[in-house]
Coordinates of C-alpha atoms (C1' of nucleotides) in Angstrom, one line a residue:
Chain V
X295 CA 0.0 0.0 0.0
X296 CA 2.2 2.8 0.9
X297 CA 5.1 1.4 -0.9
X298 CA 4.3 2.3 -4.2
X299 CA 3.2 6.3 -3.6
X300 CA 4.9 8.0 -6.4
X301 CA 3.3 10.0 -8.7
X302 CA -0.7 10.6 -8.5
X303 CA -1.3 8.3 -5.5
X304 CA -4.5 8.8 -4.2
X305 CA -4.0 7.7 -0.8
X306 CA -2.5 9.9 2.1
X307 CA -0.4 11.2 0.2
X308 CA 0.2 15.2 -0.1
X309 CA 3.3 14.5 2.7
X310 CA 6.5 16.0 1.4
X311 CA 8.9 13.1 1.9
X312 CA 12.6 14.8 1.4
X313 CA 13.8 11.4 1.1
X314 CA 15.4 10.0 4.3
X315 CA 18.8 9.8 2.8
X316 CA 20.9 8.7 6.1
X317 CA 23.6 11.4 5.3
X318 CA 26.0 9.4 3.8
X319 CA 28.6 12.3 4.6
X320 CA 31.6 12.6 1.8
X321 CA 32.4 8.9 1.3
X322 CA 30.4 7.4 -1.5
X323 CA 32.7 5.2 -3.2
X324 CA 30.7 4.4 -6.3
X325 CA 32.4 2.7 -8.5
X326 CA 31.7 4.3 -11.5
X327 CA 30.7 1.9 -14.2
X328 CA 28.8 -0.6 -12.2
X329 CA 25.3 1.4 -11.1
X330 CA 22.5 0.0 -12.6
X331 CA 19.3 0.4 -11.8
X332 CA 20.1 3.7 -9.4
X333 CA 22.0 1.1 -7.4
X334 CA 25.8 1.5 -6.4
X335 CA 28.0 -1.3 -6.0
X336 CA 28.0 -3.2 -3.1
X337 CA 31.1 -2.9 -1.1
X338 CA 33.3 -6.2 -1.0
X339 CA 34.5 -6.9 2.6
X340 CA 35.6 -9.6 4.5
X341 CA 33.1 -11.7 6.8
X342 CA 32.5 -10.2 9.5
X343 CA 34.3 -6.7 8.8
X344 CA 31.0 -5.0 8.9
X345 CA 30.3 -6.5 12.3
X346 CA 33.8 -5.4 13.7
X347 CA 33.7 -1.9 12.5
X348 CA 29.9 -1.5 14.5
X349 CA 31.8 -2.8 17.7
X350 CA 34.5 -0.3 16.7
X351 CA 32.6 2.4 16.3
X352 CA 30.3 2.5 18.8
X353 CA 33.5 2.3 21.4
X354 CA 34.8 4.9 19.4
X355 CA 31.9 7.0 20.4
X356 CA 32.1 6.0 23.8
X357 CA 35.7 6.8 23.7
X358 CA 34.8 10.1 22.6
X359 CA 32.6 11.0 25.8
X360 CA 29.5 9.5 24.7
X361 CA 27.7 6.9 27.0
X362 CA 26.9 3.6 25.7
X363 CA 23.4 3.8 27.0
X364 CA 22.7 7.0 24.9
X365 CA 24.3 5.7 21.7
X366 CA 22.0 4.8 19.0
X367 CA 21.5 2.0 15.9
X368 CA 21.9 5.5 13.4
X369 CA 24.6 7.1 15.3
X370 CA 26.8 3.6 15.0
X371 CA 26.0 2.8 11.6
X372 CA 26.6 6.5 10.1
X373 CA 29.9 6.8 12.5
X374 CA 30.8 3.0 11.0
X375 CA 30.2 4.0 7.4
X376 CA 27.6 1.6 7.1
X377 CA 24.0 2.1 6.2
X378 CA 21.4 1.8 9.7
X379 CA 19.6 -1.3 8.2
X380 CA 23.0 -3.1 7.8
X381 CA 23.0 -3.3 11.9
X382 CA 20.4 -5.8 12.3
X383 CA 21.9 -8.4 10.1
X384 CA 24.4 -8.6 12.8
X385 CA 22.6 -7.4 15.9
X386 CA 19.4 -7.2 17.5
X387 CA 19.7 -4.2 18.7
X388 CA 22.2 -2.4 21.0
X389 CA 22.1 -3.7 23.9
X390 CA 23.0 -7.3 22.2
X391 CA 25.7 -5.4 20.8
X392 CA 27.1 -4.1 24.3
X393 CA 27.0 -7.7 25.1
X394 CA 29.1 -8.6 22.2
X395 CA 31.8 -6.0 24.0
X396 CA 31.3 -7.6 27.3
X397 CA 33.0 -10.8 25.4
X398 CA 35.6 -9.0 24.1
X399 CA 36.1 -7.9 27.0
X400 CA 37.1 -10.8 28.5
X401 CA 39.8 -11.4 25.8
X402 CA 41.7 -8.2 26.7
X403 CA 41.7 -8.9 30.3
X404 CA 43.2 -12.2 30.2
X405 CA 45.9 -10.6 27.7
X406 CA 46.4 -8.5 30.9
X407 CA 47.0 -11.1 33.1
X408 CA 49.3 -13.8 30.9
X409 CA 51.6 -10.4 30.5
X410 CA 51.6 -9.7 34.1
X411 CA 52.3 -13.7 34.7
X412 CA 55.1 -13.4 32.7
X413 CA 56.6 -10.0 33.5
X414 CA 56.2 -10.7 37.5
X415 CA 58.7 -13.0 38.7
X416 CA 59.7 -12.1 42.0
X417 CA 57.4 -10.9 44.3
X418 CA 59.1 -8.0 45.8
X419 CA 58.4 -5.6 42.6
X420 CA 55.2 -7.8 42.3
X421 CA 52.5 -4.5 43.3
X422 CA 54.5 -1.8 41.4
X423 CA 55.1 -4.0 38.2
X424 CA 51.3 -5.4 37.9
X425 CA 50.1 -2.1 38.2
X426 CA 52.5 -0.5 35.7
X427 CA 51.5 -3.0 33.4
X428 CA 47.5 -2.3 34.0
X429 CA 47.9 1.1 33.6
X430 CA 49.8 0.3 30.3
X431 CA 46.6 -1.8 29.2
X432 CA 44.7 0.9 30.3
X433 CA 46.2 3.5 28.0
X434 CA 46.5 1.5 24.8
X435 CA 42.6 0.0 25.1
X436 CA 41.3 3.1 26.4
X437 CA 37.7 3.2 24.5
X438 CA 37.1 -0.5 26.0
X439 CA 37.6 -0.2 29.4
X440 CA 35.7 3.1 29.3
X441 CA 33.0 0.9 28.2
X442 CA 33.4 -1.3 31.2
X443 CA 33.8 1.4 33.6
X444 CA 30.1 2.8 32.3
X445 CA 28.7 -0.6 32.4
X446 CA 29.3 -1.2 35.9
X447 CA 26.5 1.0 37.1
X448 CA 24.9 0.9 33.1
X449 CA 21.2 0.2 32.0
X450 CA 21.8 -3.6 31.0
X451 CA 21.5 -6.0 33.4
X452 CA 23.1 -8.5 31.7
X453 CA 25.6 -5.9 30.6
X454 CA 26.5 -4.8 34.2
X455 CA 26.2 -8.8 35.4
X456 CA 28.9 -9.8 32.6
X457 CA 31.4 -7.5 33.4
X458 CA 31.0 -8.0 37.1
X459 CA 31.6 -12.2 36.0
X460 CA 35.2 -11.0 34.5
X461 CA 35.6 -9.3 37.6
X462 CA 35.5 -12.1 39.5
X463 CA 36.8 -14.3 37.2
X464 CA 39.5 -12.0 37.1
X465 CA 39.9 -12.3 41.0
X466 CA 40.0 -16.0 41.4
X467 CA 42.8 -16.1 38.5
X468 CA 44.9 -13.5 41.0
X469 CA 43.9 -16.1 44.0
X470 CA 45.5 -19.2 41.7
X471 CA 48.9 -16.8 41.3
X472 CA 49.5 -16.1 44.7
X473 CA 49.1 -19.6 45.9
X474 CA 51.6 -20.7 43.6
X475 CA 53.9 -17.8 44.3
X476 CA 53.7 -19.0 47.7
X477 CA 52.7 -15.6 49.5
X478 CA 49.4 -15.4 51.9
X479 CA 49.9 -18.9 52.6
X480 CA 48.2 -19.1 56.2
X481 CA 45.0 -17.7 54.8
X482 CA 42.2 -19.6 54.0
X483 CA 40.8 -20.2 50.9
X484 CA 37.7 -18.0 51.4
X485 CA 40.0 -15.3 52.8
X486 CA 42.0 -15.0 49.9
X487 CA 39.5 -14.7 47.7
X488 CA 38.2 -11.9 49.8
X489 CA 41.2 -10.2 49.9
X490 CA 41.3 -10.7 46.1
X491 CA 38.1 -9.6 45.3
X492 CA 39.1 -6.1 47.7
X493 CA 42.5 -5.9 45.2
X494 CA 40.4 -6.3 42.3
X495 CA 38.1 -3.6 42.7
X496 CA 40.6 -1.2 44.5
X497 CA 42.4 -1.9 40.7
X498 CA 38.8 -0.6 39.0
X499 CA 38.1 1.8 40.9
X500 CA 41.7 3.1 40.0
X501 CA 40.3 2.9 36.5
X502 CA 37.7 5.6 36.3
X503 CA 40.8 7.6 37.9
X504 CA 43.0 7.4 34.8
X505 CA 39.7 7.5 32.8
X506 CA 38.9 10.8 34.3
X507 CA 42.5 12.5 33.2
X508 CA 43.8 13.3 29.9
X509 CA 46.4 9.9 28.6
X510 CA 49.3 12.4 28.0
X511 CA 49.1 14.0 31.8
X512 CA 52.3 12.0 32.6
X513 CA 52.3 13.8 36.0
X514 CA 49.2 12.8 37.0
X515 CA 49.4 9.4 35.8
X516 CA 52.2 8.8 37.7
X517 CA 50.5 9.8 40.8
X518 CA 47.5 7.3 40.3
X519 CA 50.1 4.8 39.8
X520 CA 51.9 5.7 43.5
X521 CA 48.2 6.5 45.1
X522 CA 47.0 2.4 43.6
X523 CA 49.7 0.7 44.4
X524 CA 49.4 2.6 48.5
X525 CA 46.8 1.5 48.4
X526 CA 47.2 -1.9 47.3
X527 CA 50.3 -2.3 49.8
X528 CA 48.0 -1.3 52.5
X529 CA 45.7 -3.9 51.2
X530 CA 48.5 -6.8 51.5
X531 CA 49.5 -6.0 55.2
X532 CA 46.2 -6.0 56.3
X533 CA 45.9 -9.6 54.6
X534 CA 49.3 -10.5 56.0
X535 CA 47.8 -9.8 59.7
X536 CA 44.7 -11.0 59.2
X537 CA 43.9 -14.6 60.8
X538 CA 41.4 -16.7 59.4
X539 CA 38.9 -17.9 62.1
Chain X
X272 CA 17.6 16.9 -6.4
X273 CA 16.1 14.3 -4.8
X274 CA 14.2 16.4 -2.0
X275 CA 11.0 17.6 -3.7
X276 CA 10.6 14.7 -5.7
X277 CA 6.5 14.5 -5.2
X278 CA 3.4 15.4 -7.0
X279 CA 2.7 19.2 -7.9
X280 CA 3.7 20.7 -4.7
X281 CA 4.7 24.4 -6.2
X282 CA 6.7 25.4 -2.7
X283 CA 7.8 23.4 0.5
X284 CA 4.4 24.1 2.2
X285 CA 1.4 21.2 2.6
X286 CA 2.4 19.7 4.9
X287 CA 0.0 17.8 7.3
X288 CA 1.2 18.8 10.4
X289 CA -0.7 16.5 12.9
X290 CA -0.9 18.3 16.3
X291 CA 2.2 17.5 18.2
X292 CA -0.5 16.8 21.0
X293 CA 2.8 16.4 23.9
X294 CA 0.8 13.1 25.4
X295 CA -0.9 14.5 28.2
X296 CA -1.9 11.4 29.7
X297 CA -4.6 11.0 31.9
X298 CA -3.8 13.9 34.3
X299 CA -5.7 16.9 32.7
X300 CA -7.3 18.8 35.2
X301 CA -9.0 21.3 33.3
X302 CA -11.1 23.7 35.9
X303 CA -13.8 23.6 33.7
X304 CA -15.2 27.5 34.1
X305 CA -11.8 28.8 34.0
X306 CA -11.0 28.2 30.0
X307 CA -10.7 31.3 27.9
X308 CA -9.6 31.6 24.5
X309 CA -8.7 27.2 24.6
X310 CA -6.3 27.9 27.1
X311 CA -6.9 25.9 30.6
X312 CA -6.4 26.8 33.6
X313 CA -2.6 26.8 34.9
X314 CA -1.9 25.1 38.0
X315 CA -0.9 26.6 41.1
X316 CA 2.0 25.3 42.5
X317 CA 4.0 26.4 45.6
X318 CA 7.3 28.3 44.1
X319 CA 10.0 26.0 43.2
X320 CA 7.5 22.7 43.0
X321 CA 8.1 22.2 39.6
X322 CA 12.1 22.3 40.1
X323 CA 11.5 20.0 42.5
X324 CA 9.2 17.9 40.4
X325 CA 11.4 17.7 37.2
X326 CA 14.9 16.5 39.9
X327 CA 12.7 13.9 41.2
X328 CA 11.3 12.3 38.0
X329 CA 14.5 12.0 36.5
X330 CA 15.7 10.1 39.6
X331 CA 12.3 8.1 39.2
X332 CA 13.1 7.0 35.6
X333 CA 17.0 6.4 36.9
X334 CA 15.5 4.3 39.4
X335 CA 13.5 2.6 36.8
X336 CA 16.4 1.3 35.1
X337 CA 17.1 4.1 32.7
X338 CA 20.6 5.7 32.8
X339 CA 20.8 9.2 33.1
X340 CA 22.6 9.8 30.2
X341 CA 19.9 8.2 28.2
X342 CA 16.9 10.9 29.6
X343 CA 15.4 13.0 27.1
X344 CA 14.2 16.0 28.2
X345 CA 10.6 15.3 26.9
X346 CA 10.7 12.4 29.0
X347 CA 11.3 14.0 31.8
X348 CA 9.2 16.5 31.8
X349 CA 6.4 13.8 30.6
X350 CA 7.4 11.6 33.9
X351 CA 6.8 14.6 35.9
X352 CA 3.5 15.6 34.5
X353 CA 4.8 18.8 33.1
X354 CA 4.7 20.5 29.9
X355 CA 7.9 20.4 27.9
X356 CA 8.4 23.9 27.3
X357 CA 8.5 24.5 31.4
X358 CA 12.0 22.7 31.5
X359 CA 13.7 25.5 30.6
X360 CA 12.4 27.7 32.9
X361 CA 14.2 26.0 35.5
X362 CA 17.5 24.3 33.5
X363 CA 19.4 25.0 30.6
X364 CA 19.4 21.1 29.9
X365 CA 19.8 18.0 31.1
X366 CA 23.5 18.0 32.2
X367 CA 22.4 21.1 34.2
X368 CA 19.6 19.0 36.0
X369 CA 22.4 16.6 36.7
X370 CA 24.7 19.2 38.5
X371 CA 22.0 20.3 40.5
X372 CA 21.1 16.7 41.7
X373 CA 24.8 16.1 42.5
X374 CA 24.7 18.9 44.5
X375 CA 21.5 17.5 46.2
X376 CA 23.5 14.5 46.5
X377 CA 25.8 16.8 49.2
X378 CA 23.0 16.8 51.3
X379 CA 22.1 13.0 51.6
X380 CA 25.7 12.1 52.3
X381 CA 26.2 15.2 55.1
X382 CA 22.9 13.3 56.4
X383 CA 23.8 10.0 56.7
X384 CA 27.7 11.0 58.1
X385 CA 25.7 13.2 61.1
X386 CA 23.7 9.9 62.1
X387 CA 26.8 7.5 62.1
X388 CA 28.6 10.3 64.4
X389 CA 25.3 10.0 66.6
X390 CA 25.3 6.6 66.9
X391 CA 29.2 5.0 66.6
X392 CA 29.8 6.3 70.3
X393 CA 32.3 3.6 70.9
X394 CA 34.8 1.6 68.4
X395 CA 34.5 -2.0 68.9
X396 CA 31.0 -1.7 67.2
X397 CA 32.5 1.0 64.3
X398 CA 31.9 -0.8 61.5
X399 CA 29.2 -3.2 61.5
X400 CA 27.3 0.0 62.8
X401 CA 28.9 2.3 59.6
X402 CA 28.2 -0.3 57.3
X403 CA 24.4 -1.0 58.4
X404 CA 24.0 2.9 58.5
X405 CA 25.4 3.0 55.1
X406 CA 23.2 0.6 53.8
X407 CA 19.9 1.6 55.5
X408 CA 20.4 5.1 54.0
X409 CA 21.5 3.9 50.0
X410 CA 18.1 1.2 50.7
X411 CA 15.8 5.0 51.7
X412 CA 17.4 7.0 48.8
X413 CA 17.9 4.2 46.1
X414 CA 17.4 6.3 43.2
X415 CA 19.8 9.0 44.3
X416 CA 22.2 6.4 44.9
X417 CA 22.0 4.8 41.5
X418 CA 22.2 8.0 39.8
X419 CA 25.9 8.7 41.8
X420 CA 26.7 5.3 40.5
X421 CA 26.2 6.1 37.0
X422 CA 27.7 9.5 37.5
X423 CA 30.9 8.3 38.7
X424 CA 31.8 6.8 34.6
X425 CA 28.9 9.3 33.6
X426 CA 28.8 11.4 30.2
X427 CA 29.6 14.6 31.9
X428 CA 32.7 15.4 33.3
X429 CA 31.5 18.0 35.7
X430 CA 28.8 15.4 37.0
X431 CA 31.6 13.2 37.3
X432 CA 33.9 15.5 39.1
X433 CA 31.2 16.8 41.4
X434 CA 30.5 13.4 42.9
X435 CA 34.4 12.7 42.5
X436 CA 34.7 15.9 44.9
X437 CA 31.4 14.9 47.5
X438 CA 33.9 11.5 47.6
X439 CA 36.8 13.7 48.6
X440 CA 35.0 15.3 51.0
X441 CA 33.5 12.3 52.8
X442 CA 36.5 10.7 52.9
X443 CA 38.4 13.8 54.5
X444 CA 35.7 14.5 57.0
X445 CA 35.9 10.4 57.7
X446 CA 39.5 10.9 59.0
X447 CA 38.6 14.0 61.1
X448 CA 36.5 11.4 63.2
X449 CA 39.1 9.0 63.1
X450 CA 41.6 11.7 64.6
X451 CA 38.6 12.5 67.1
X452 CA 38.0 9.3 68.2
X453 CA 42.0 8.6 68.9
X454 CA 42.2 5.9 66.0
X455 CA 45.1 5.5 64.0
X456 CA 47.5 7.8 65.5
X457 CA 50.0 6.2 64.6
X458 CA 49.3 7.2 61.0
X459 CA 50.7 10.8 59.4
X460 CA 48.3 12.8 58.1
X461 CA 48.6 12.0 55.0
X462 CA 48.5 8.5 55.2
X463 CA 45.5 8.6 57.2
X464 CA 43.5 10.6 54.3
X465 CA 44.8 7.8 51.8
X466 CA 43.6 4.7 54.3
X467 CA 40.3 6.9 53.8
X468 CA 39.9 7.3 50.4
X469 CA 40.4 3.6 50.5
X470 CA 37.7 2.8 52.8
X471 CA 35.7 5.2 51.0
X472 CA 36.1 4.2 47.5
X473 CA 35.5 0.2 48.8
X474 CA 32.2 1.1 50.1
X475 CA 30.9 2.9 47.1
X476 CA 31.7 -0.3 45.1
X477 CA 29.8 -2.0 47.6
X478 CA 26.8 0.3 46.6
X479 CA 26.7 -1.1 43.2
X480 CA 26.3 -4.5 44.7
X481 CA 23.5 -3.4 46.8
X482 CA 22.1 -1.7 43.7
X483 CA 22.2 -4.8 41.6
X484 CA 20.1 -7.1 43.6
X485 CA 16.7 -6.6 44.5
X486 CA 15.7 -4.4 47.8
X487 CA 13.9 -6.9 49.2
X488 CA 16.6 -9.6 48.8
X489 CA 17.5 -9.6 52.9
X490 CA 19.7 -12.6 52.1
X491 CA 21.7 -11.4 49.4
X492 CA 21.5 -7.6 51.4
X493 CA 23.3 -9.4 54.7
X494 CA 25.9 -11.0 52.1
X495 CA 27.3 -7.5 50.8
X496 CA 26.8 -6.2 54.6
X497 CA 29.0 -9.0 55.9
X498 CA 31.5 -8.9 52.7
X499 CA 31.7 -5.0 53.1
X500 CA 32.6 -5.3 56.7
X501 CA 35.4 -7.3 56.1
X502 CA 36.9 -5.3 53.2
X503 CA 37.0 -2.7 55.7
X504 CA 38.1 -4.9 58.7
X505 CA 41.0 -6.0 56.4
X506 CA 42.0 -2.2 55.4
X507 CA 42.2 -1.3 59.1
X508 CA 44.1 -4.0 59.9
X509 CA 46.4 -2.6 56.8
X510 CA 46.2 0.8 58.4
X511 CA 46.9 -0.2 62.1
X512 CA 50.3 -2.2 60.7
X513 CA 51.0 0.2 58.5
X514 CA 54.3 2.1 59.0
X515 CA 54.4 6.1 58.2
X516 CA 58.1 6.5 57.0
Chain Z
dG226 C1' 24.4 -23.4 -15.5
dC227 C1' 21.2 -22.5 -11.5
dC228 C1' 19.6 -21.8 -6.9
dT229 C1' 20.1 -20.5 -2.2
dC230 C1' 22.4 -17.8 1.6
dG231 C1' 24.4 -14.3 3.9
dT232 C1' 25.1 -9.6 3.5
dG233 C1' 24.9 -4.8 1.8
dT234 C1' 21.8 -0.9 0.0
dG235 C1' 17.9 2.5 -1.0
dT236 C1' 13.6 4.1 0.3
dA237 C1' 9.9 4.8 3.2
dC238 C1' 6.7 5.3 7.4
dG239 C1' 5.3 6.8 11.6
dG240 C1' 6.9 8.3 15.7
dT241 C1' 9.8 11.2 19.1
dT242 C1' 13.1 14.8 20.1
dG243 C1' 15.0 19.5 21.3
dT244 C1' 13.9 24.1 20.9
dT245 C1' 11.3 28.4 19.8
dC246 C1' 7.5 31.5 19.9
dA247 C1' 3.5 34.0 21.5
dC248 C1' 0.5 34.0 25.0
dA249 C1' -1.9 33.1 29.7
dT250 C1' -1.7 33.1 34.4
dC251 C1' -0.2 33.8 39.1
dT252 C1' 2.6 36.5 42.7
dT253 C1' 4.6 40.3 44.7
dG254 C1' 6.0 45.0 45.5
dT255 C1' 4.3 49.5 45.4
Chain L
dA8 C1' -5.0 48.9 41.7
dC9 C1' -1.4 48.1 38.8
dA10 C1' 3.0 47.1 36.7
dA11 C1' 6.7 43.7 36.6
dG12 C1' 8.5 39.4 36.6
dA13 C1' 8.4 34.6 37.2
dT14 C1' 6.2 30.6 35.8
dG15 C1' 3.0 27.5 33.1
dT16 C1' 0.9 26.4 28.4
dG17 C1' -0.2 25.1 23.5
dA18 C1' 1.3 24.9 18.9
dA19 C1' 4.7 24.4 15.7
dC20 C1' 9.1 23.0 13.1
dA21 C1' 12.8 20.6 11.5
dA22 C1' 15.7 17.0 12.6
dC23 C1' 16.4 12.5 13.9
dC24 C1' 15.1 7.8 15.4
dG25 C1' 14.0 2.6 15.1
dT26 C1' 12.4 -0.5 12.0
dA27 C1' 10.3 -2.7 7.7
dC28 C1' 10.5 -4.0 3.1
dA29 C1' 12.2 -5.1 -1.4
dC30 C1' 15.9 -5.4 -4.1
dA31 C1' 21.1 -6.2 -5.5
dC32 C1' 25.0 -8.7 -5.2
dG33 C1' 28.9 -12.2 -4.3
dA34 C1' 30.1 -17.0 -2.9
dG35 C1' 29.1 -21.7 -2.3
dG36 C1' 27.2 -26.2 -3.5
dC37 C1' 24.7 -28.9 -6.8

DNA sequence: GCCTCGTGTGTACGGTTGTTCACATCTTGT
DNA sequence: ACAAGATGTGAACAACCGTACACACGAGGC
């Protein structure tokens, strides 16, 4: 019915449709001799590309100050190059998309920690390395863990509930490492995971402090890194003197 | 070229514009004798009501689930039973609304550090007493709570900084006690203010635990209580070992 | 060759949004 | 009583949004 309304139409017509035309800003790569039909060449990419650049994208928004929970399907596609229908052949809608992140996620994290496994070796530098090296990660993934610092207190439940699950995951991995470096050994196993957990988010809250600063303020980076690992010094003593019941 | 691509249409005009109608739901309290000229009659309100009105329906849809940074100002004003236009008698925009709630924020927190002076009269009972305070007060102002959550890794940076800075101030005014109550002394001054940042910074994580489950969850509620407690029992234990070079 | 899939594209519809304008109404100071 | 100012209201506009549909391609198996 209101597919077809060109031209007399009889219907409802008499509404001035400046067609929608999604601002497809100064890109338009149209190959020149294969339109047909008023129809541009479809681009060629490689499976999946288009489903990689929305992820990019929308963390490039966040990365740019935008929250996740405002972005929208348009926003992504137009700031991916990709036209808005194009999003739903890959997700269902955004917050299925956030979840996607959440997964990824989990892959940068645990990159985190095999580098810390294998840069920490003795345990006296133990708190200053670790900490160097998650500020590093920090730095050079800075869109994604903005996205995990927003998602903490976000709209998503399942959102919020999967980045709290690599927190804790995260946790019980840091646990593991200790025991095998043979520190905290007269704590119990619940214990230690407590005083894990405590680390853990000490480390994330940390986050939305390097978050909050421009990444070249060297001077201030610096002092986050002396103010986290204080505090994660303070952290270990209390563990050391602390007797499990 | 493509823009007025329809039937005869000689300028831009014709165009059905159904009555934007702002969905006044139910609510329309039109005193009937008082309509002149299809204008009804305006509702008397005590000065600053609708302020008040517009802070507390965007904490209602925060509390809803909604973040913050999501809130439209039609939605806002629609929650509150408002007309759209009156927004901007009172705020320039949304972000403004959110500055003004942080500093409303102030208030609570001032509240609920005057009752835990009232009531911690000794220290053996400190923190389970802190920590059941704390709780009581985040489970009586939930939404208020859960928008300082989202603020913390909000959009805004001055939402952001102003609860960084009620933070600060907390966790200042939390030492002053400590100093009051002869705890610590050991401790230099500025060691003691960084052992309370700590403690401060672990119990606002512990607020987004409380916010995730559901307020009537007693069982999962006395979980976070008990784990809260001994994060901070741990820190203490840091603090009272802890040597001030 | 053909047919089917997965994916990219153009167009369209109906709805919502932020913001402006002119006007109505209430309150307060004089 | 009346002017001034603060506050509430209704209509309007242009822009943008999510989503639906039909079509266009390329790659793969048969």
């Amino acid at each position: 019915m209101y597919t077809q309304g060109f031209g007399v139409s009889t219907g409802d017509l008499s509404r001035i449709t400046r067609f929608d035309s999604y601002d497809r800003s100064v890109h338009s790569r149209d190959h020149p001799e294969r339109v047909r039909k008023g129809m541009t060449t479809q681009k060629r990419r490689r499976p999946g590309e288009t489903r990689d650049m929305l992820m990019e994208a929308a963390l490039t928004l966040v990365g740019r100050g935008r929250h996740f929970a405002s972005l929208g399907i348009r926003e992504v596609t137009r700031q991916a190059e990709v036209v808005p229908t194009s999003f739903y052949r890959h997700f269902r809608n955004m917050d299925d998309l956030g979840l996607t992140l959440v997964d990824e996620l989990g892959v940068v994290l645990r990159g985190m920690m095999r580098e810390a496994r294998a840069n920490v070796l003795h345990a006296d530098k133990l708190m200053d390395e670790s900490v160097a090296i998650f500020v590093n990660h920090v730095q050079s993934n800075r869109n994604f863990f903005t996205f995990m610092a927003q998602g903490l207190a976000g709209e998503s439940q399942a959102i919020q509930q999967g980045i709290r699950n690599e927190m804790q995951f995260f946790a019980s991995e840091l646990a593991n490492d200790l025991r095998n470096l043979r520190l905290l050994t007269h704590l119990s196993d619940e214990d230690l995971d407590m005083a894990c957990e405590l680390v853990v988010r000490t480390v994330a809250f940390s986050l939305t402090d390097i978050l909050s600063i421009s990444p070249e303020d060297e001077e201030e980076l610096t002092r986050i890194r002396r103010q986290t690992t204080r505090f994660l010094r303070m952290i270990f003593i209390g563990a050391d003197h602390w007797q499990s019941s």
